mmCIF file of C-alpha atoms in Angstrom:
data_model
loop_
_atom_site.group_PDB
_atom_site.id
_atom_site.type_symbol
_atom_site.label_atom_id
_atom_site.label_comp_id
_atom_site.label_asym_id
_atom_site.label_seq_id
_atom_site.Cartn_x
_atom_site.Cartn_y
_atom_site.Cartn_z
ATOM 1 C CA MET A 1 -16.553 1.985 -7.708
ATOM 2 C CA ARG A 2 -19.983 2.529 -6.488
ATOM 3 C CA GLN A 3 -18.973 0.160 -3.431
ATOM 4 C CA ARG A 4 -15.735 2.346 -2.520
ATOM 5 C CA ARG A 5 -17.924 5.595 -2.227
ATOM 6 C CA ALA A 6 -20.667 4.151 -0.492
ATOM 7 C CA ALA A 7 -17.997 2.985 2.212
ATOM 8 C CA GLY A 8 -16.263 6.090 2.313
ATOM 9 C CA VAL A 9 -19.173 8.243 2.465
ATOM 10 C CA LEU A 10 -20.891 6.011 5.351
ATOM 11 C CA GLU A 11 -17.853 6.261 7.111
ATOM 12 C CA GLY A 12 -17.248 10.196 6.620
ATOM 13 C CA TRP A 13 -20.966 11.021 7.768
ATOM 14 C CA VAL A 14 -20.292 8.457 11.225
ATOM 15 C CA SER A 15 -17.503 9.965 11.895
ATOM 16 C CA ILE A 16 -18.701 13.691 11.975
ATOM 17 C CA ALA A 17 -21.767 12.522 13.791
ATOM 18 C CA VAL A 18 -19.605 10.980 16.461
ATOM 19 C CA ASN A 19 -16.737 13.463 16.736
ATOM 20 C CA ALA A 20 -19.297 16.480 17.001
ATOM 21 C CA VAL A 21 -20.602 14.846 20.468
ATOM 22 C CA VAL A 22 -17.444 13.907 21.488
ATOM 23 C CA GLY A 23 -15.546 17.192 20.963
ATOM 24 C CA GLY A 24 -18.587 19.259 22.072
ATOM 25 C CA ILE A 25 -18.422 17.441 25.323
ATOM 26 C CA LYS A 26 -14.394 17.775 26.052
ATOM 27 C CA LEU A 27 -14.572 21.412 24.979
ATOM 28 C CA ALA A 28 -17.280 22.298 27.310
ATOM 29 C CA ALA A 29 -15.588 20.158 30.147
ATOM 30 C CA GLY A 30 -12.162 21.972 29.141
ATOM 31 C CA LEU A 31 -13.353 25.394 29.311
ATOM 32 C CA VAL A 32 -15.039 24.865 32.700
ATOM 33 C CA ILE A 33 -12.207 23.580 34.608
ATOM 34 C CA GLY A 34 -9.480 25.226 32.487
ATOM 35 C CA SER A 35 -7.464 22.284 31.138
ATOM 36 C CA ILE A 36 -5.311 22.933 28.005
ATOM 37 C CA SER A 37 -5.033 19.143 27.296
ATOM 38 C CA LEU A 38 -8.153 18.555 27.384
ATOM 39 C CA VAL A 39 -8.838 21.657 25.098
ATOM 40 C CA ALA A 40 -6.430 20.467 22.522
ATOM 41 C CA ASP A 41 -8.100 17.057 23.043
ATOM 42 C CA ALA A 42 -11.735 18.865 21.891
ATOM 43 C CA VAL A 43 -9.777 20.371 18.872
ATOM 44 C CA HIS A 44 -8.490 17.102 18.458
ATOM 45 C CA SER A 45 -11.837 15.692 18.131
ATOM 46 C CA PHE A 46 -13.175 18.461 15.917
ATOM 47 C CA SER A 47 -10.167 18.092 13.370
ATOM 48 C CA ASP A 48 -11.426 14.460 12.786
ATOM 49 C CA MET A 49 -14.829 16.067 11.629
ATOM 50 C CA VAL A 50 -12.546 18.012 8.957
ATOM 51 C CA THR A 51 -10.661 15.056 8.168
ATOM 52 C CA SER A 52 -13.741 13.158 7.524
ATOM 53 C CA ALA A 53 -15.186 15.989 5.541
ATOM 54 C CA VAL A 54 -11.890 15.607 3.363
ATOM 55 C CA VAL A 55 -12.507 11.632 2.953
ATOM 56 C CA ILE A 56 -16.536 12.156 2.062
ATOM 57 C CA TRP A 57 -15.172 14.688 -0.545
ATOM 58 C CA GLY A 58 -12.198 12.347 -1.801
ATOM 59 C CA PHE A 59 -14.299 9.416 -2.532
ATOM 60 C CA SER A 60 -16.956 11.582 -4.147
ATOM 61 C CA ALA A 61 -14.427 12.906 -6.254
ATOM 62 C CA ALA A 62 -12.691 9.520 -7.001
ATOM 63 C CA ALA A 63 -15.501 7.923 -8.045
ATOM 64 C CA ARG A 64 -15.917 10.362 -10.974
ATOM 65 C CA PRO A 65 -15.773 8.687 -14.109
ATOM 66 C CA SER A 66 -13.052 8.735 -16.683
ATOM 67 C CA ASP A 67 -12.448 11.668 -19.181
ATOM 68 C CA ARG A 68 -10.262 12.557 -22.029
ATOM 69 C CA LYS A 69 -7.706 14.266 -19.632
ATOM 70 C CA HIS A 70 -8.157 11.465 -16.978
ATOM 71 C CA PRO A 71 -8.563 8.174 -18.675
ATOM 72 C CA PHE A 72 -7.473 5.965 -15.771
ATOM 73 C CA GLY A 73 -10.520 7.798 -13.803
ATOM 74 C CA HIS A 74 -10.117 9.863 -10.870
ATOM 75 C CA GLY A 75 -9.240 6.941 -7.957
ATOM 76 C CA ARG A 76 -5.534 8.725 -7.015
ATOM 77 C CA ILE A 77 -8.034 11.469 -5.122
ATOM 78 C CA GLU A 78 -8.381 9.208 -2.402
ATOM 79 C CA SER A 79 -4.689 8.961 -1.986
ATOM 80 C CA ILE A 80 -4.881 13.063 -2.224
ATOM 81 C CA ALA A 81 -7.366 13.278 0.519
ATOM 82 C CA ALA A 82 -5.425 11.011 2.815
ATOM 83 C CA LEU A 83 -2.495 13.546 2.132
ATOM 84 C CA VAL A 84 -4.785 16.338 3.369
ATOM 85 C CA ILE A 85 -5.528 14.340 6.449
ATOM 86 C CA ALA A 86 -1.763 13.862 7.470
ATOM 87 C CA VAL A 87 -1.058 17.640 6.822
ATOM 88 C CA LEU A 88 -3.961 18.837 8.836
ATOM 89 C CA LEU A 89 -2.344 16.544 11.721
ATOM 90 C CA LEU A 90 0.420 17.925 11.503
ATOM 91 C CA VAL A 91 -0.773 21.469 11.425
ATOM 92 C CA ALA A 92 -2.691 20.525 15.099
ATOM 93 C CA ALA A 93 0.140 18.848 16.194
ATOM 94 C CA LEU A 94 2.280 21.954 15.800
ATOM 95 C CA GLU A 95 -0.358 23.922 17.376
ATOM 96 C CA PHE A 96 -0.931 21.804 20.400
ATOM 97 C CA ALA A 97 2.623 21.631 21.313
ATOM 98 C CA ILE A 98 3.348 25.541 21.407
ATOM 99 C CA ALA A 99 0.385 25.555 23.797
ATOM 100 C CA SER A 100 1.441 22.890 25.777
ATOM 101 C CA LEU A 101 4.775 24.421 26.132
ATOM 102 C CA ARG A 102 3.646 27.488 27.636
ATOM 103 C CA ARG A 103 1.289 25.590 29.940
ATOM 104 C CA LEU A 104 4.436 23.880 31.341
ATOM 105 C CA VAL A 105 6.171 26.866 31.447
ATOM 106 C CA ALA A 106 3.305 28.499 33.613
ATOM 107 C CA PRO A 107 0.954 25.804 35.332
ATOM 108 C CA GLN A 108 -2.502 26.355 36.425
ATOM 109 C CA GLU A 109 -4.491 24.526 38.838
ATOM 110 C CA VAL A 110 -6.996 22.060 37.154
ATOM 111 C CA THR A 111 -9.684 19.939 38.914
ATOM 112 C CA ALA A 112 -11.458 17.487 37.516
ATOM 113 C CA SER A 113 -14.477 15.367 39.117
ATOM 114 C CA TRP A 114 -14.681 11.792 38.968
ATOM 115 C CA VAL A 115 -17.808 11.705 36.902
ATOM 116 C CA LEU A 116 -16.177 13.949 34.419
ATOM 117 C CA LEU A 117 -13.728 11.422 34.324
ATOM 118 C CA GLY A 118 -15.869 8.875 33.832
ATOM 119 C CA VAL A 119 -17.598 10.927 31.020
ATOM 120 C CA LEU A 120 -14.118 11.136 29.453
ATOM 121 C CA ALA A 121 -13.603 7.427 29.749
ATOM 122 C CA VAL A 122 -16.998 6.998 27.718
ATOM 123 C CA THR A 123 -15.749 9.214 25.155
ATOM 124 C CA LEU A 124 -12.400 7.176 24.721
ATOM 125 C CA VAL A 125 -14.748 4.050 24.307
ATOM 126 C CA ALA A 126 -16.808 5.686 21.643
ATOM 127 C CA LYS A 127 -13.553 6.949 19.215
ATOM 128 C CA GLU A 128 -11.893 3.467 19.960
ATOM 129 C CA TRP A 129 -15.212 1.982 18.078
ATOM 130 C CA LEU A 130 -14.966 4.648 15.734
ATOM 131 C CA ALA A 131 -11.286 3.983 14.892
ATOM 132 C CA ARG A 132 -11.912 0.097 14.106
ATOM 133 C CA PHE A 133 -15.174 0.796 12.288
ATOM 134 C CA ALA A 134 -13.314 2.933 9.868
ATOM 135 C CA LEU A 135 -10.299 0.615 9.903
ATOM 136 C CA GLN A 136 -12.387 -2.525 9.157
ATOM 137 C CA LEU A 137 -13.705 -0.562 6.205
ATOM 138 C CA GLY A 138 -10.509 0.620 4.826
ATOM 139 C CA ARG A 139 -9.132 -2.772 4.807
ATOM 140 C CA ARG A 140 -12.306 -4.056 3.214
ATOM 141 C CA ILE A 141 -11.732 -1.974 0.504
ATOM 142 C CA ASP A 142 -7.927 -1.308 0.849
ATOM 143 C CA SER A 143 -8.401 2.292 1.023
ATOM 144 C CA THR A 144 -5.567 4.765 2.187
ATOM 145 C CA ALA A 145 -7.864 7.299 2.970
ATOM 146 C CA LEU A 146 -9.972 5.384 5.339
ATOM 147 C CA LYS A 147 -7.164 3.705 6.869
ATOM 148 C CA ALA A 148 -5.677 7.258 7.418
ATOM 149 C CA ASP A 149 -9.187 8.421 9.139
ATOM 150 C CA ALA A 150 -8.892 5.310 11.182
ATOM 151 C CA TRP A 151 -5.352 6.445 12.748
ATOM 152 C CA HIS A 152 -6.627 9.642 13.209
ATOM 153 C CA HIS A 153 -9.203 8.429 15.351
ATOM 154 C CA ARG A 154 -7.069 6.340 17.024
ATOM 155 C CA SER A 155 -4.464 8.911 17.737
ATOM 156 C CA ASP A 156 -7.629 10.746 19.531
ATOM 157 C CA VAL A 157 -7.898 7.761 21.630
ATOM 158 C CA LEU A 158 -4.457 7.844 22.631
ATOM 159 C CA ALA A 159 -4.506 11.868 23.287
ATOM 160 C CA THR A 160 -7.791 11.409 25.728
ATOM 161 C CA ALA A 161 -5.820 8.344 27.556
ATOM 162 C CA ALA A 162 -3.376 10.927 28.043
ATOM 163 C CA VAL A 163 -5.946 13.635 29.191
ATOM 164 C CA ILE A 164 -7.535 11.367 31.688
ATOM 165 C CA VAL A 165 -3.973 10.621 33.749
ATOM 166 C CA ALA A 166 -2.965 14.246 33.521
ATOM 167 C CA LEU A 167 -6.746 15.026 35.474
ATOM 168 C CA LEU A 168 -6.062 12.381 37.819
ATOM 169 C CA GLY A 169 -2.670 13.781 38.845
ATOM 170 C CA ALA A 170 -4.174 16.958 39.302
ATOM 171 C CA ARG A 171 -6.366 15.607 41.755
ATOM 172 C CA PHE A 172 -2.961 14.566 43.678
ATOM 173 C CA GLY A 173 -1.291 17.781 43.067
ATOM 174 C CA LEU A 174 0.651 17.356 40.087
ATOM 175 C CA TRP A 175 -0.349 20.442 38.084
ATOM 176 C CA TRP A 176 2.265 20.468 35.099
ATOM 177 C CA LEU A 177 1.209 17.140 34.137
ATOM 178 C CA ASP A 178 -1.856 18.865 32.089
ATOM 179 C CA GLY A 179 0.834 20.432 30.128
ATOM 180 C CA ALA A 180 2.883 17.176 29.637
ATOM 181 C CA ALA A 181 -0.092 15.497 28.497
ATOM 182 C CA GLY A 182 -0.645 18.095 25.903
ATOM 183 C CA LEU A 183 2.962 17.588 24.596
ATOM 184 C CA VAL A 184 1.716 13.836 24.852
ATOM 185 C CA VAL A 185 -1.280 14.639 22.431
ATOM 186 C CA ALA A 186 0.938 16.862 20.147
ATOM 187 C CA ALA A 187 3.429 13.795 20.010
ATOM 188 C CA ALA A 188 0.767 11.139 19.019
ATOM 189 C CA LEU A 189 -0.838 13.540 16.325
ATOM 190 C CA GLY A 190 2.828 14.376 14.900
ATOM 191 C CA TRP A 191 3.559 10.698 14.795
ATOM 192 C CA THR A 192 0.438 9.735 13.231
ATOM 193 C CA GLY A 193 0.677 12.893 10.759
ATOM 194 C CA VAL A 194 4.403 11.868 9.125
ATOM 195 C CA MET A 195 3.255 8.012 8.780
ATOM 196 C CA LEU A 196 0.273 9.138 7.031
ATOM 197 C CA VAL A 197 1.990 11.535 4.940
ATOM 198 C CA LYS A 198 4.586 8.575 3.727
ATOM 199 C CA GLU A 199 1.498 5.980 3.456
ATOM 200 C CA SER A 200 -0.743 8.772 1.191
ATOM 201 C CA ALA A 201 2.605 9.895 -1.031
ATOM 202 C CA ASP A 202 3.657 6.255 -1.593
ATOM 203 C CA PRO A 203 0.780 5.694 -4.186
ATOM 204 C CA LEU A 204 1.121 8.794 -5.817
ATOM 205 C CA ILE A 205 4.945 8.724 -6.328
ATOM 206 C CA GLY A 206 4.443 4.718 -7.757
ATOM 207 C CA ALA A 207 4.679 2.280 -4.559
ATOM 208 C CA ALA A 208 5.510 -1.145 -5.231
ATOM 209 C CA PRO A 209 2.468 -3.317 -5.068
ATOM 210 C CA PRO A 210 2.035 -5.772 -2.255
ATOM 211 C CA PRO A 211 3.715 -9.454 -2.420
ATOM 212 C CA GLU A 212 0.533 -11.139 -1.408
ATOM 213 C CA LEU A 213 -1.150 -9.302 -4.327
ATOM 214 C CA VAL A 214 1.318 -10.185 -7.103
ATOM 215 C CA GLU A 215 1.353 -13.399 -5.716
ATOM 216 C CA GLY A 216 -2.595 -13.662 -6.014
ATOM 217 C CA ILE A 217 -2.301 -12.440 -9.691
ATOM 218 C CA ARG A 218 0.395 -15.319 -10.302
ATOM 219 C CA SER A 219 -1.638 -17.829 -9.004
ATOM 220 C CA VAL A 220 -4.810 -16.835 -10.831
ATOM 221 C CA ALA A 221 -2.791 -17.067 -14.276
ATOM 222 C CA LEU A 222 -1.625 -20.524 -12.966
ATOM 223 C CA THR A 223 -4.908 -22.082 -12.646
ATOM 224 C CA ILE A 224 -5.746 -21.808 -16.398
ATOM 225 C CA PRO A 225 -4.587 -25.189 -18.103
ATOM 226 C CA GLY A 226 -2.075 -24.503 -20.326
ATOM 227 C CA VAL A 227 -0.112 -21.606 -18.780
ATOM 228 C CA ASP A 228 3.354 -23.371 -17.290
ATOM 229 C CA ALA A 229 4.553 -20.160 -15.701
ATOM 230 C CA VAL A 230 4.183 -16.269 -15.215
ATOM 231 C CA HIS A 231 6.485 -13.672 -15.191
ATOM 232 C CA ASP A 232 7.096 -10.057 -15.530
ATOM 233 C CA VAL A 233 3.828 -8.843 -13.461
ATOM 234 C CA ILE A 234 3.349 -4.941 -13.373
ATOM 235 C CA VAL A 235 0.634 -3.677 -11.465
ATOM 236 C CA HIS A 236 -0.664 0.203 -11.433
ATOM 237 C CA ARG A 237 -3.433 1.151 -8.970
ATOM 238 C CA TYR A 238 -5.405 4.013 -9.149
ATOM 239 C CA GLY A 239 -7.774 3.896 -6.081
ATOM 240 C CA GLY A 240 -9.970 0.937 -6.827
ATOM 241 C CA LEU A 241 -9.177 0.556 -10.280
ATOM 242 C CA LEU A 242 -6.412 -2.027 -10.714
ATOM 243 C CA ILE A 243 -4.321 -2.308 -14.167
ATOM 244 C CA THR A 244 -2.397 -5.321 -14.391
ATOM 245 C CA SER A 245 0.071 -6.819 -17.208
ATOM 246 C CA LEU A 246 2.185 -9.955 -17.256
ATOM 247 C CA HIS A 247 3.591 -12.662 -19.344
ATOM 248 C CA ILE A 248 2.901 -16.287 -19.612
ATOM 249 C CA GLU A 249 4.879 -18.968 -20.449
ATOM 250 C CA VAL A 250 2.971 -21.670 -22.683
ATOM 251 C CA ALA A 251 4.777 -24.419 -24.709
ATOM 252 C CA ALA A 252 5.958 -23.465 -28.097
ATOM 253 C CA ALA A 253 3.869 -26.027 -29.882
ATOM 254 C CA HIS A 254 0.601 -24.138 -29.388
ATOM 255 C CA ASP A 255 -0.202 -22.217 -32.766
ATOM 256 C CA ALA A 256 -1.069 -18.463 -32.720
ATOM 257 C CA MET A 257 -5.157 -19.179 -32.052
ATOM 258 C CA ALA A 258 -4.172 -21.092 -28.762
ATOM 259 C CA CYS A 259 -2.182 -18.915 -27.494
ATOM 260 C CA HIS A 260 -4.488 -15.763 -28.195
ATOM 261 C CA GLU A 261 -7.249 -18.243 -26.227
ATOM 262 C CA LEU A 262 -5.214 -18.979 -23.775
ATOM 263 C CA ALA A 263 -4.084 -15.003 -23.165
ATOM 264 C CA GLU A 264 -7.868 -14.083 -23.051
ATOM 265 C CA ARG A 265 -8.776 -16.868 -20.577
ATOM 266 C CA VAL A 266 -5.982 -15.295 -18.124
ATOM 267 C CA GLU A 267 -7.094 -11.825 -18.524
ATOM 268 C CA GLU A 268 -10.662 -12.961 -17.705
ATOM 269 C CA ALA A 269 -9.916 -14.718 -14.823
ATOM 270 C CA LEU A 270 -7.553 -11.945 -13.433
ATOM 271 C CA MET A 271 -10.641 -9.068 -14.105
ATOM 272 C CA ALA A 272 -13.080 -11.302 -12.547
ATOM 273 C CA ARG A 273 -11.098 -11.688 -9.461
ATOM 274 C CA PHE A 274 -9.504 -8.357 -9.444
ATOM 275 C CA GLY A 275 -11.428 -6.069 -11.462
ATOM 276 C CA GLY A 276 -10.105 -3.252 -13.158
ATOM 277 C CA TRP A 277 -8.274 -4.415 -16.333
ATOM 278 C CA ALA A 278 -5.537 -6.961 -17.554
ATOM 279 C CA VAL A 279 -3.514 -7.580 -20.542
ATOM 280 C CA VAL A 280 -1.390 -10.416 -21.346
ATOM 281 C CA HIS A 281 1.736 -11.195 -23.473
ATOM 282 C CA VAL A 282 2.468 -14.629 -24.357
ATOM 283 C CA ASP A 283 5.812 -16.334 -24.234
ATOM 284 C CA PRO A 284 5.948 -19.731 -26.047
ATOM 285 C CA VAL A 285 8.798 -21.799 -24.825
ATOM 286 C CA ASP A 286 10.441 -25.104 -26.067
ATOM 287 C CA ARG A 287 10.561 -26.986 -23.612
ATOM 288 C CA ALA A 288 10.986 -30.321 -25.836
ATOM 289 C CA HIS A 289 14.395 -28.562 -26.988
ATOM 290 C CA PRO A 290 17.356 -31.146 -26.357
ATOM 291 C CA LEU A 291 19.533 -28.326 -24.432
ATOM 292 C CA PHE A 292 16.711 -27.129 -22.749
ATOM 293 C CA GLY A 293 16.683 -29.394 -19.484
ATOM 294 C CA GLU A 294 20.672 -29.038 -19.147
ATOM 295 C CA ILE A 295 20.475 -25.417 -19.455
ATOM 296 C CA GLN A 296 17.447 -24.561 -17.176
ATOM 297 C CA GLY A 297 19.445 -27.072 -14.213
ATOM 298 C CA PHE A 298 22.646 -25.176 -14.600
ATOM 299 C CA LEU A 299 20.840 -21.505 -14.458
ATOM 300 C CA THR A 300 18.773 -23.155 -11.416
ATOM 301 C CA GLU A 301 21.444 -24.128 -9.627
ATOM 302 C CA ARG A 302 23.766 -21.401 -10.335
ATOM 303 C CA LEU A 303 21.458 -18.559 -9.279
ATOM 304 C CA GLY A 304 20.041 -20.889 -6.033
ATOM 305 C CA SER A 305 23.857 -21.113 -4.886
ATOM 306 C CA GLY A 306 24.793 -17.530 -5.601
ATOM 307 C CA GLU A 307 25.342 -14.622 -2.916
ATOM 308 C CA VAL A 308 23.188 -12.646 -5.083
ATOM 309 C CA ALA A 309 19.563 -13.254 -5.108
ATOM 310 C CA ALA A 310 18.446 -13.636 -8.763
ATOM 311 C CA THR A 311 15.853 -15.726 -10.841
ATOM 312 C CA PHE A 312 15.482 -16.246 -14.355
ATOM 313 C CA HIS A 313 12.431 -16.925 -16.644
ATOM 314 C CA ASP A 314 11.401 -16.909 -20.716
ATOM 315 C CA LEU A 315 14.392 -19.610 -21.518
ATOM 316 C CA ARG A 316 14.547 -19.646 -25.583
ATOM 317 C CA ILE A 317 17.266 -21.827 -27.278
ATOM 318 C CA VAL A 318 16.916 -20.867 -31.004
ATOM 319 C CA GLY A 319 18.604 -23.642 -33.290
ATOM 320 C CA ARG A 320 18.243 -27.315 -32.462
ATOM 321 C CA GLU A 321 22.190 -28.003 -34.085
ATOM 322 C CA ALA A 322 25.114 -26.051 -33.188
ATOM 323 C CA PRO A 323 25.570 -22.838 -32.957
ATOM 324 C CA CYS A 324 22.610 -22.226 -30.866
ATOM 325 C CA TYR A 325 21.338 -19.282 -29.432
ATOM 326 C CA VAL A 326 20.227 -19.243 -25.588
ATOM 327 C CA ILE A 327 18.005 -16.108 -24.529
ATOM 328 C CA PHE A 328 16.382 -15.303 -21.090
ATOM 329 C CA ASP A 329 15.314 -12.555 -18.798
ATOM 330 C CA LEU A 330 17.688 -12.215 -15.395
ATOM 331 C CA LYS A 331 15.834 -10.430 -12.020
ATOM 332 C CA ALA A 332 18.534 -9.630 -10.245
ATOM 333 C CA VAL A 333 19.466 -6.868 -7.723
ATOM 334 C CA PRO A 334 19.969 -3.980 -10.582
ATOM 335 C CA GLU A 335 23.245 -2.641 -8.400
ATOM 336 C CA GLU A 336 24.751 -6.433 -9.101
ATOM 337 C CA GLY A 337 22.841 -7.518 -12.249
ATOM 338 C CA ALA A 338 25.158 -6.288 -14.381
ATOM 339 C CA GLN A 339 28.355 -8.378 -13.237
ATOM 340 C CA LEU A 340 26.138 -11.419 -12.667
ATOM 341 C CA GLN A 341 24.918 -10.799 -16.199
ATOM 342 C CA GLU A 342 28.524 -11.018 -17.736
ATOM 343 C CA GLU A 343 29.117 -14.140 -15.462
ATOM 344 C CA LEU A 344 26.292 -15.937 -16.700
ATOM 345 C CA VAL A 345 27.199 -15.532 -20.660
ATOM 346 C CA ARG A 346 30.582 -16.603 -19.895
ATOM 347 C CA GLU A 347 29.706 -19.420 -17.608
ATOM 348 C CA LEU A 348 26.932 -20.587 -19.985
ATOM 349 C CA LYS A 349 29.561 -20.533 -23.527
ATOM 350 C CA ALA A 350 31.984 -22.361 -21.333
ATOM 351 C CA ARG A 351 29.990 -24.908 -20.110
ATOM 352 C CA PHE A 352 27.856 -25.698 -23.716
ATOM 353 C CA PRO A 353 30.342 -25.243 -26.520
ATOM 354 C CA GLN A 354 27.471 -25.732 -29.161
ATOM 355 C CA VAL A 355 26.090 -22.532 -27.590
ATOM 356 C CA ALA A 356 27.546 -19.738 -29.813
ATOM 357 C CA LYS A 357 25.819 -16.243 -28.118
ATOM 358 C CA VAL A 358 23.863 -15.698 -24.981
ATOM 359 C CA MET A 359 21.717 -12.812 -24.497
ATOM 360 C CA VAL A 360 20.369 -11.831 -21.055
ATOM 361 C CA ASN A 361 18.017 -9.464 -20.574
ATOM 362 C CA LEU A 362 18.012 -7.689 -17.191
ATOM 363 C CA GLU A 363 14.908 -6.355 -15.891
ATOM 364 C CA PRO A 364 13.683 -3.374 -14.389
ATOM 365 C CA ARG A 365 12.949 -3.136 -10.555
ATOM 366 C CA TRP A 366 8.790 -2.362 -11.520
ATOM 367 C CA VAL A 367 8.375 -6.044 -12.776
ATOM 368 C CA TYR A 368 7.835 -9.226 -10.562
#
């Protein structure tokens, strides 16, 4: 958590320093030559300072330890900070769009020297460096807030590029390009804001974990000798804190102490790899049962050849002589899972006369 806070605060202060210089240059130049698009671009750069201040606040608040009211800590404040940044972008986009439309209706003569254009090109390079710096830090600590700030910087790069094009056009009498470039700036801001609203709101609503994270959890668990399969992975993220639960299949011959030890070893491996907290449930599976191989093969072939993408796990067969009871978990598309559940019960009973009862547990979307 300290590393996340240090990375966020570092990016925030570097961003504030760079944007103060870049924004000052653009504002001075825009006021001198009377360019609405350049003034809008300057305000855009200054708004980056505000969003970076929000980033600093977000990471500082998210680093606060857990308390009685917030037992999982304050990590999701990072997502709130990213949402605030997105809203600020949308407000700025609306203001720039209105100002640019007015300039299109009443164009004004704008003249920029080659020196000024060169200075703007330098500010563009500086903002692109800042965007990559923030994006690199955001990917390193997997932070939506830093990624949001990076795209805020990147939208400023696009806006400055549009302004340069407009000022070049003005040298050839194309005065309307100034207002048009302002609309491009507004569109870039608006699009970035909408995307960031979605990206920052998803963790607050409860977005699905990345497939590579789920696969990583499975891979780590399967490295522990004695773990035959992994399923029912559930992941909750609170900023940098990861709360994970999962089921592991082990041989039914293991006694209770051996199962408990396996669970603890998996938990320790997951917490060492991903941090946070992990809870493991043990499912003993009797693979030596006379019917296990046949029923497993039938289900594998049946679900693999069907039109509905589905998988099964935790196959248990109770009773070695007729009547037997078959129990397993089914992961399928919820809209079609109930029908598939009925078909599997019917087909298993027809294919295996010694099976008197089949229980198929349909799993919810949030387990993997």
